[in-house]
Coordinates of C-alpha atoms in Angstrom, one line a residue:
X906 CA 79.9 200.8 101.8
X907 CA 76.3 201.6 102.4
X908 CA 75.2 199.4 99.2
X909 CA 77.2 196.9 99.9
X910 CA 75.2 196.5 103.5
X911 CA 71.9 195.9 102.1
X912 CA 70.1 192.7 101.9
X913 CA 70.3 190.4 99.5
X914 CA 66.3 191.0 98.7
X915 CA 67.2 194.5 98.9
X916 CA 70.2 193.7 96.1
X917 CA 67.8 191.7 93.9
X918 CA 65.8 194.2 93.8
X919 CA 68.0 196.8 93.0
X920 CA 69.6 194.7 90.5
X921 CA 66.2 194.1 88.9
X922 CA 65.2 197.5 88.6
X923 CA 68.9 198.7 86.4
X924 CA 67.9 195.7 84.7
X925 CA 64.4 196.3 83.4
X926 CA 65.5 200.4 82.3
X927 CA 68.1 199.1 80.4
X928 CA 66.1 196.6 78.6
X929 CA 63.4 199.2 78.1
X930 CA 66.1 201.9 76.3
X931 CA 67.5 198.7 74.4
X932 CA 64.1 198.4 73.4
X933 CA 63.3 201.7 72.6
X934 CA 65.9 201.7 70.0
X935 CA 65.3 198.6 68.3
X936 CA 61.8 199.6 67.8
X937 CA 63.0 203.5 66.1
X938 CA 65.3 200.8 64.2
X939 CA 62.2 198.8 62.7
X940 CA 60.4 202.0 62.1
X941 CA 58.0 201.0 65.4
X942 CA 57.6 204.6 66.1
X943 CA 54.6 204.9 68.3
X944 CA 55.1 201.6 69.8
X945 CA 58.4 203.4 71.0
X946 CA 56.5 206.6 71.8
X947 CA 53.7 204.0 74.0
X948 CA 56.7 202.6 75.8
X949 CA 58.1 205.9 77.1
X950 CA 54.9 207.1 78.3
X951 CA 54.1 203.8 79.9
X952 CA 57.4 204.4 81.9
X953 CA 57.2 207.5 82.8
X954 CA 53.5 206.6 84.5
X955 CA 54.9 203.8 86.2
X956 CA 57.7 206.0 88.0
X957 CA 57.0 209.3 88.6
X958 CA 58.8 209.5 92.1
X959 CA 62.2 209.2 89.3
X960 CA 62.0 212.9 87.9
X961 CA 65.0 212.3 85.9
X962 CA 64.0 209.0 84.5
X963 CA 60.8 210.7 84.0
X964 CA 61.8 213.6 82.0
X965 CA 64.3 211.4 79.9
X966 CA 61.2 208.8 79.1
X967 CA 59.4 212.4 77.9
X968 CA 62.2 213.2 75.4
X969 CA 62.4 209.8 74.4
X970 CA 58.7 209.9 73.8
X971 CA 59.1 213.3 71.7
X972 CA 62.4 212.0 69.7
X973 CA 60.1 209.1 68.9
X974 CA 57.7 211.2 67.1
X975 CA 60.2 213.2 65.3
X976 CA 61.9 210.1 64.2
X977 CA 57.8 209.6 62.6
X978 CA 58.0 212.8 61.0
X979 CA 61.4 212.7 59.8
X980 CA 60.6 209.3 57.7
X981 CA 57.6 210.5 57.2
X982 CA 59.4 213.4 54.7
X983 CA 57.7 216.1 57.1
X984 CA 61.5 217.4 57.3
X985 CA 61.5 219.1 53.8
X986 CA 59.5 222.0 53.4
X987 CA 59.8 225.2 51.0
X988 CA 63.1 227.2 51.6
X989 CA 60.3 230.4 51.7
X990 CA 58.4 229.0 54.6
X991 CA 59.1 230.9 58.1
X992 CA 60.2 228.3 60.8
X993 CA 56.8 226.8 62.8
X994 CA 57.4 226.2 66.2
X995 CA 55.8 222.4 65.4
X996 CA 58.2 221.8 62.4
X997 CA 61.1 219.1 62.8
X998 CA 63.6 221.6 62.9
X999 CA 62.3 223.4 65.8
X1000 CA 61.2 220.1 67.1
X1001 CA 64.6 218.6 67.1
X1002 CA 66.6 221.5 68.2
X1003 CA 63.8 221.6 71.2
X1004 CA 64.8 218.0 72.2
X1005 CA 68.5 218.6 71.5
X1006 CA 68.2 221.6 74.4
X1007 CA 66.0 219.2 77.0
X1008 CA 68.5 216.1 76.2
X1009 CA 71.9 218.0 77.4
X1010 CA 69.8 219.1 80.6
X1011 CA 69.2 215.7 81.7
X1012 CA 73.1 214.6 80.4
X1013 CA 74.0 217.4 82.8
X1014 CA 72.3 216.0 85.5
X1015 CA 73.2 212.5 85.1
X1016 CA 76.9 213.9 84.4
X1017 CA 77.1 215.7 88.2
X1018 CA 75.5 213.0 90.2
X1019 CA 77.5 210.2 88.7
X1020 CA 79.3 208.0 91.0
X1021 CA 83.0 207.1 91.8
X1022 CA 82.7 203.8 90.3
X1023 CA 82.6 202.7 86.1
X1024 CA 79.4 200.9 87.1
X1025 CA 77.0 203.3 88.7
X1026 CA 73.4 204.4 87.0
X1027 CA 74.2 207.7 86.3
X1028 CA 77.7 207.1 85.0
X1029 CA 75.9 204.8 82.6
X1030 CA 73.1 206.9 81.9
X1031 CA 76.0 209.7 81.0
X1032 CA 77.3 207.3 78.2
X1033 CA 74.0 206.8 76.8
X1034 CA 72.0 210.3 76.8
X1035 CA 75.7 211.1 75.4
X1036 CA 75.0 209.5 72.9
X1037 CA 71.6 209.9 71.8
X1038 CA 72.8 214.1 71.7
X1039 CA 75.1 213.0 69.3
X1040 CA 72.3 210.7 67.3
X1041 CA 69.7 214.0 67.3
X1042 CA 73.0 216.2 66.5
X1043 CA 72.9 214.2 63.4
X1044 CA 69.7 214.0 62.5
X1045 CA 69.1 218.0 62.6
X1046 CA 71.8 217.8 59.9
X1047 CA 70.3 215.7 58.0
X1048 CA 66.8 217.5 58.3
X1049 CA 68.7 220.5 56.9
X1050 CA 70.0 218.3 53.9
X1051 CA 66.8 217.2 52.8
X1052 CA 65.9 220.3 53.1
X1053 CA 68.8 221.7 51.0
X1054 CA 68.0 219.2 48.7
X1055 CA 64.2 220.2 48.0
X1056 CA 65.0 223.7 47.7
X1057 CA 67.6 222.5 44.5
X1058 CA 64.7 221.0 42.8
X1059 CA 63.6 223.5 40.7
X1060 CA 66.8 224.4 39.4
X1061 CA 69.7 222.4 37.8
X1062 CA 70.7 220.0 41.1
X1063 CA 74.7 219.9 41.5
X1064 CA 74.8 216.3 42.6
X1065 CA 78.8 216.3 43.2
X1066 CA 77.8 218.7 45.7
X1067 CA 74.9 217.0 47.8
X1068 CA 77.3 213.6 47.6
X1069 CA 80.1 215.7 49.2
X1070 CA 77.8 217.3 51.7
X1071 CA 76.1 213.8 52.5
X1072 CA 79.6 212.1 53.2
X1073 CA 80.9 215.0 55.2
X1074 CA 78.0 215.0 57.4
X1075 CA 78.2 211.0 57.9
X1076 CA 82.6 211.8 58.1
X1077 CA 81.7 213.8 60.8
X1078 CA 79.5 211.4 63.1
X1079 CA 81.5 209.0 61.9
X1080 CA 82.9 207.8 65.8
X1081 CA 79.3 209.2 67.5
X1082 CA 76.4 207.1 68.8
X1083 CA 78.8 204.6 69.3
X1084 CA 76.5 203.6 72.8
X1085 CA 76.0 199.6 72.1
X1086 CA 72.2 200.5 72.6
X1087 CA 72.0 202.8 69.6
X1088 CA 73.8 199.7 67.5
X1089 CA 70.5 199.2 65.6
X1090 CA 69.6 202.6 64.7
X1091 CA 72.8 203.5 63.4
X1092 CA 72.5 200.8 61.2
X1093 CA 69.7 202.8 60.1
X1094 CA 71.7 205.8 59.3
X1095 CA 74.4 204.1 57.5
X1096 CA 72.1 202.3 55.1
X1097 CA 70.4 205.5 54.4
X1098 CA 73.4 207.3 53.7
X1099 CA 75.0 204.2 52.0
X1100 CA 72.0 204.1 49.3
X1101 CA 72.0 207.9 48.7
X1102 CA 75.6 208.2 48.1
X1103 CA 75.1 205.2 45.3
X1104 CA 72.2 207.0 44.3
X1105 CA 74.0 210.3 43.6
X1106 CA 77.3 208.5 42.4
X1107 CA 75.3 206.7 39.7
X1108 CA 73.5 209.9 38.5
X1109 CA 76.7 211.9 38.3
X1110 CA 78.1 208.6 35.9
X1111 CA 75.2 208.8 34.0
X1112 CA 75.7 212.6 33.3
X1113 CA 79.0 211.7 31.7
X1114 CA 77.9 208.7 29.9
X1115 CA 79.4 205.9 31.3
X1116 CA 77.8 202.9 31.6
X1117 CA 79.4 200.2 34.1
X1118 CA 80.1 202.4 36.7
X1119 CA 76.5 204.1 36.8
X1120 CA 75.2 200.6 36.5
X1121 CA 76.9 199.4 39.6
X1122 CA 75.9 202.2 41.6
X1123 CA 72.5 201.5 40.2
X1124 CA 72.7 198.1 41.3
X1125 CA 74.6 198.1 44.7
X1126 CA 71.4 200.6 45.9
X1127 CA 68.8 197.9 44.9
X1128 CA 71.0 195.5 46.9
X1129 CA 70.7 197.6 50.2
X1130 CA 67.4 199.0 49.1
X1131 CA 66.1 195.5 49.2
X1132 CA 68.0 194.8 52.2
X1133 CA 66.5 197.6 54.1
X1134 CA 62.9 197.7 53.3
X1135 CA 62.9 193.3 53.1
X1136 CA 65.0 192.1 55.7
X1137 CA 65.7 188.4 56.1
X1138 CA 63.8 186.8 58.8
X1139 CA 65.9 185.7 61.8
X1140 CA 67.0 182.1 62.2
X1141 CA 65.7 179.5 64.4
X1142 CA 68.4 179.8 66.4
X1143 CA 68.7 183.2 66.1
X1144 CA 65.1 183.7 67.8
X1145 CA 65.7 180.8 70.1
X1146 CA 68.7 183.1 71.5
X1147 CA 66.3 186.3 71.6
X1148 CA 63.6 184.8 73.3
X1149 CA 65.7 183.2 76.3
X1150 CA 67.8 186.8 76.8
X1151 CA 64.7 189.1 76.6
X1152 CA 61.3 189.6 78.2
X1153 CA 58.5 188.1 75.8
X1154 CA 56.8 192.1 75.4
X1155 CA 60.4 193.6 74.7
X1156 CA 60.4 191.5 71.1
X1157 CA 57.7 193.2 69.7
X1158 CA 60.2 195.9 68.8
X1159 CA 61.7 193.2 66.6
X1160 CA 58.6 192.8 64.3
X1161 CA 58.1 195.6 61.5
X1162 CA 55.7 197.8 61.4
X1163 CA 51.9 197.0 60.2
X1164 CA 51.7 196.1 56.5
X1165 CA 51.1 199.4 54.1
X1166 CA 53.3 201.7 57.1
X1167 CA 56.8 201.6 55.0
X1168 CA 57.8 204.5 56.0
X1169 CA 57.8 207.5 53.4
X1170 CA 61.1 207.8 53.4
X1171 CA 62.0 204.5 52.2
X1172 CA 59.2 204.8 49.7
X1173 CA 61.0 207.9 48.3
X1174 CA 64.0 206.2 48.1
X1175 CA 63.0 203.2 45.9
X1176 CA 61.0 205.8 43.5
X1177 CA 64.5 208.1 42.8
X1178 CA 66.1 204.5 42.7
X1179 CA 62.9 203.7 39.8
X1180 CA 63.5 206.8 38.1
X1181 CA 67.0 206.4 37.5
X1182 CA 66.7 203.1 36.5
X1183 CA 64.5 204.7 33.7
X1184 CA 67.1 207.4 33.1
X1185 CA 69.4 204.4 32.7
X1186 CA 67.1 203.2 30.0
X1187 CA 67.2 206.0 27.8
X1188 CA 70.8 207.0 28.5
X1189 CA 72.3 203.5 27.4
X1190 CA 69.3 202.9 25.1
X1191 CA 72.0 201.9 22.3
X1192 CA 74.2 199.9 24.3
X1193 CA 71.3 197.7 25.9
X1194 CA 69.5 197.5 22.5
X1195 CA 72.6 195.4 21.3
X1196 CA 71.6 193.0 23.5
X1197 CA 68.1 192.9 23.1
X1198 CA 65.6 192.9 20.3
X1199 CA 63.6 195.8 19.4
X1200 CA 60.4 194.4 21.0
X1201 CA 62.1 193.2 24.6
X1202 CA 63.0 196.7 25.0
X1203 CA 59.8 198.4 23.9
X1204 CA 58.5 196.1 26.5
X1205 CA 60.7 196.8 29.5
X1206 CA 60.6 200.4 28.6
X1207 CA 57.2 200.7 28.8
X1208 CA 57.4 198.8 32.3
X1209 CA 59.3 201.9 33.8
X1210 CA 57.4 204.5 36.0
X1211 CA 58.2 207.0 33.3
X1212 CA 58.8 205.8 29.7
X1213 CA 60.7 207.8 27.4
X1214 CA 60.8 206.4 24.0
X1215 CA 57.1 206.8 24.7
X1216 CA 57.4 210.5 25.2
X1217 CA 59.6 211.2 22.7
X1218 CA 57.4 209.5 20.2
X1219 CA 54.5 211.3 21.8
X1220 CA 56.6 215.0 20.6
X1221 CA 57.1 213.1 17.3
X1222 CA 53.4 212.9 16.9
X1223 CA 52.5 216.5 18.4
X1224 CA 54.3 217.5 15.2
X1225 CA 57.9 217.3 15.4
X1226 CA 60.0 216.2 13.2
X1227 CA 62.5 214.5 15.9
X1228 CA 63.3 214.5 18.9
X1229 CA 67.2 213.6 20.1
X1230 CA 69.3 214.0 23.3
X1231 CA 72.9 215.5 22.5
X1232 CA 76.1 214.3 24.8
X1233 CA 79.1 217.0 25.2
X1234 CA 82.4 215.4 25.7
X1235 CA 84.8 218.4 25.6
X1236 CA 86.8 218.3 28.6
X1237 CA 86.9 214.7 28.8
X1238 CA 90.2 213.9 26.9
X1239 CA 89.5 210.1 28.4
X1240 CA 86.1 209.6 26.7
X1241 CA 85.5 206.2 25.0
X1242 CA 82.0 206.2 24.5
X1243 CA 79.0 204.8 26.3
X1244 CA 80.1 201.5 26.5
X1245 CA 82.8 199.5 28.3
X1246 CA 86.2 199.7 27.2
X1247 CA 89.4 198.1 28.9
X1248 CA 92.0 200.2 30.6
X1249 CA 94.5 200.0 27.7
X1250 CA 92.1 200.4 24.6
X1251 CA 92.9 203.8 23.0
X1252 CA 90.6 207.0 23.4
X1253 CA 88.9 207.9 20.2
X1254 CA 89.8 211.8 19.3
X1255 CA 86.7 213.5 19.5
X1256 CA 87.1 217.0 17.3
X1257 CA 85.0 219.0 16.0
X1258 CA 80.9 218.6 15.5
X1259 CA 82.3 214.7 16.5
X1260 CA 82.8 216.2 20.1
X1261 CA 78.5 216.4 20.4
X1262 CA 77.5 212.8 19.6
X1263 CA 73.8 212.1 19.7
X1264 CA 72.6 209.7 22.5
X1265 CA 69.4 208.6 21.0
X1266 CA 67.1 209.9 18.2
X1267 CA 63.1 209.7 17.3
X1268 CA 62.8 208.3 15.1
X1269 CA 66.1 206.8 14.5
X1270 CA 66.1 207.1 11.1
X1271 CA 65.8 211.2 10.6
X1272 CA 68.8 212.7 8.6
X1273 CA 70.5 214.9 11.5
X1274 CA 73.3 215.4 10.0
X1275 CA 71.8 218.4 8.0
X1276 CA 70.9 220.1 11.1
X1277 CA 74.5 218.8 13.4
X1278 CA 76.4 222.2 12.8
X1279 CA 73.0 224.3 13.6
X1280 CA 72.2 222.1 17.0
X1281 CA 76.1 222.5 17.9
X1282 CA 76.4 225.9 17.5
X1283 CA 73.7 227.0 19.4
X1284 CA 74.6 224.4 22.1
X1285 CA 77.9 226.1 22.3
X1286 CA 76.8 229.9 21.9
X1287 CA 73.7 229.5 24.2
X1288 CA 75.6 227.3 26.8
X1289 CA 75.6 229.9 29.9
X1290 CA 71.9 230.2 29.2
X1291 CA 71.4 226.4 29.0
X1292 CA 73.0 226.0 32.4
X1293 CA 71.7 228.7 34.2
X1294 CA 68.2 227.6 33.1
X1295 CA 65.5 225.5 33.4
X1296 CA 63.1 226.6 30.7
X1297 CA 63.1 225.8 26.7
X1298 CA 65.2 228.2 24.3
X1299 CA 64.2 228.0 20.9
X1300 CA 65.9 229.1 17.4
X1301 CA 64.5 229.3 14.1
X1302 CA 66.6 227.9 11.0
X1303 CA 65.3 230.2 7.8
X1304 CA 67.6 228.2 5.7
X1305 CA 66.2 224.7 7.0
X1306 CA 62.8 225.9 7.7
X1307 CA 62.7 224.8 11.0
X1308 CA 62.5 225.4 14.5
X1309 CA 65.0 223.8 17.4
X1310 CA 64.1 223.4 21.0
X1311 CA 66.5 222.9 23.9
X1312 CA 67.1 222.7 27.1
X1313 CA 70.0 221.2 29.2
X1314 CA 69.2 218.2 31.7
X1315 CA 72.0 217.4 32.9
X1316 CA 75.5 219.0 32.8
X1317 CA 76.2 217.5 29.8
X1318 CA 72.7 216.3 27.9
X1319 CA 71.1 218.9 26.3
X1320 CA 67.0 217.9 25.0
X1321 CA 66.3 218.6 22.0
X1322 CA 63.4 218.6 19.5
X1323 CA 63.3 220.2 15.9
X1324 CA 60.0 221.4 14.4
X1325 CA 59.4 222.5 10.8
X1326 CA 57.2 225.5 11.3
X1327 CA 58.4 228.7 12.9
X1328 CA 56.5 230.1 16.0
X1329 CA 56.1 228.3 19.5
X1330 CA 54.7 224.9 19.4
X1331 CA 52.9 224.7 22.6
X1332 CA 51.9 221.0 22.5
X1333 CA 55.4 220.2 21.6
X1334 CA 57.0 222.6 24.5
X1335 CA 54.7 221.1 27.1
X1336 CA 55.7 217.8 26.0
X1337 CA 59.2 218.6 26.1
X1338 CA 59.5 220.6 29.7
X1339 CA 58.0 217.5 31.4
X1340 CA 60.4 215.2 29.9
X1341 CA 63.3 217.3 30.7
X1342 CA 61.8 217.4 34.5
X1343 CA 61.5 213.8 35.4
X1344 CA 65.0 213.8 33.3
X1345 CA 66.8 216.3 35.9
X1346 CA 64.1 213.7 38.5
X1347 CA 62.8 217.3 39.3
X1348 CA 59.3 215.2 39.6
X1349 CA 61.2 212.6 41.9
X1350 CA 62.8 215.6 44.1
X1351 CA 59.5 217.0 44.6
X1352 CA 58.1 214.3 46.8
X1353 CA 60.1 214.5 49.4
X1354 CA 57.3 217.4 50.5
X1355 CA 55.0 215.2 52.0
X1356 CA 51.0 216.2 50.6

């Protein structure tokens, strides 16, 4: 009954004063949303100046403040380091876990001194610090993914894994931040995950050779990658409605940040989307060539951030005699090939030598089938080795006089290149190991460690 006494200048400015801390948290989060990270940071420690008799307020502006830099670091890829590297009390980890521990203090507080009614400050500062525990929650699990996910790269990657990891962590925050102040941010979050899970979806289709699925994986990521990183400008009416419901400084969070600041992050992003694009390529090299001539695909080939047929005609040259990729389709009694079949169209039986087909070869015309029951066997003899490793095996052929290469890039593609002398090659190996790494997008992988 106390409140209700005061005078209407003492309402106003009571009213006033909820009014401009909620518009500064909505702001807050709309600037983390347009990656305005130490605008955000500014804005807390503006706050926090301007009312320090609040300690509350005051400490909640300071972990704002340091969840705004770790939202910098995080898209800055300053969340994946080496899996040997001892824990730094300054790494995003720590930092994170340090904020999750400061945040639940203040929700404590706010949580005991709420009032008796739905409306009171701290019963609405419960909801949202609530919710931002939840948001950091999250985000420590994704650090640890990314993580996860660096420390895979220098072995064979099990993508089926990382997608199922990725879509339990978003299952699981799937009702959290719900606060309507967090809206924008989880936006965030859901494209992120959203463009990874294509990602990962159209890499697993490419490993079992099948084109229109991995292609529209391929192309619903550029949809949200362009989306994301190139949003639309609002409409006149739009910004006519914004300008008239917010204070003129609180739409600077609305523009992006300086040009050249895309964050890292989003950067990475578009380069795995690049170099699966140019996995694409080489993959469905046949099927796209019978659309194209010869010359329109040298010439989009050699537009890609790493082209193959390049490569593989650089091994050629270093000496080889050619240089193939070999598909295994046992276990997949539904197999119709690379292209696009309908539902109904019978499955070819592959038996037999049949069940290896080769993707592409260098040069196209080279007899392989001399060499087919050699390649196959070895394949299928050598297979635990294949998978368990990364590096080249190599067999010599008395018979044939030759030498083969391998070495398995995906769960199902094995590299391979066939030389006519006996003895290591090392021009030819060296050109092989770094195709086979952007192939498993071991080069890709690696920058997410920032430096």
């Amino acid at each position: 009954m106390a409140t209700k006494s005061k005078t209407s200048i003492g309402k106003t400015e009571y009213v006033n004063i909820i009014s401009t801390e909620e518009t500064v948290l909505e702001t807050y989060f709309m600037m983390l949303s347009k990656f305005n990270f130490e605008r955000a940071k500014e804005q807390c420690e503006r706050e926090r100046e301007g009312k320090a008799s609040n300690g509350t307020w005051c400490d909640f502006m300071a972990v704002l403040a340091r969840l705004a830099a770790a939202e910098s670091q995080y898209f800055s890829l300053h969340h994946a380091e080496k899996i040997w590297k001892l824990p730094r009390k300054d790494s995003l980890k720590a930092l994170l876990d340090t904020i999750y521990h400061d945040m639940n203090r203040i929700s404590e507080i706010y949580y005991h001194g709420r009032g008796g009614t739905d409306f009171s400050w701290e019963r609405k500062m419960t909801d949202l610090v609530s919710s931002t525990l939840e948001y950091v929650s999250y985000k420590k699990e994704m650090t640890d993914f990314y993580v996860q996910l660096d420390a895979g790269e220098s072995s064979h990657i099990d993508y089926r894994n990382a997608e199922k990891t990725l879509k339990d962590i978003h299952d699981r925050h799937k009702y959290s931040f719900k606060h309507p102040f967090l809206r924008p941010v989880r936006d965030v979050v859901t494209k992120e995950v959203e463009i990874l899970v294509d990602m990962f979806g159209a890499q697993i289709y490419m490993a079992e050779w099948n084109f229109l699925q991995s292609l529209m994986l391929l192309q619903s990521a550029q949809v949200k990658l362009s989306a994301w990183t190139n949003p639309a400008p609002p409409s006149s009416q739009e910004s006519a409605t914004r300008s008239s419901s917010r204070p003129s400084w609180g739409a600077r969070a609305q523009s992006p940040p300086p040009h050249g600041q895309t964050p890292a992050l989003c950067m990475w992003l578009s380069k795995f989307h690049t170099a699966l694009l140019a996995k694409f390529t080489l993959y469905f090299h046949g099927v796209l060539a019978e659309h194209a001539t010869v010359y329109d695909m040298k010439y989009l080939s050699g537009k890609l951030d790493f082209d193959y047929l390049s490569n593989f005609s650089a091994v050629v040259k270093a000496q080889a005699l050619c240089v193939c990729l070999v598909f295994d389709s046992t276990g997949l009694p539904d197999f119709k090939g690379p292209k696009y079949y309908l539902p109904d169209t019978p499955a070819p039986m592959l038996t037999g030598l049949n069940s290896y087909p080769f993707m592409i070869t260098v040069p196209a015309e080279f007899a392989l089938h001399h060499h087919r029951p050699n390649i196959v066997s070895i394949i299928m003899e050598r297979s635990h080795q294949l998978h368990a490793s990364t590096q080249l095996i190599s067999q010599h052929d008395e018979k044939l006089l030759c030498t083969y290469y391998m070495t398995q890039v995906d769960s199902r593609m094995t590299l391979l290149a066939i030389c006519p002398q006996k003895g290591k090659d090392t021009k030819v190996t060296n050109l092989l190991t770094d195709i086979a790494s952007h192939l498993r997008n071991s080069h890709v992988i690696a920058m997410l460690r920032p430096g």
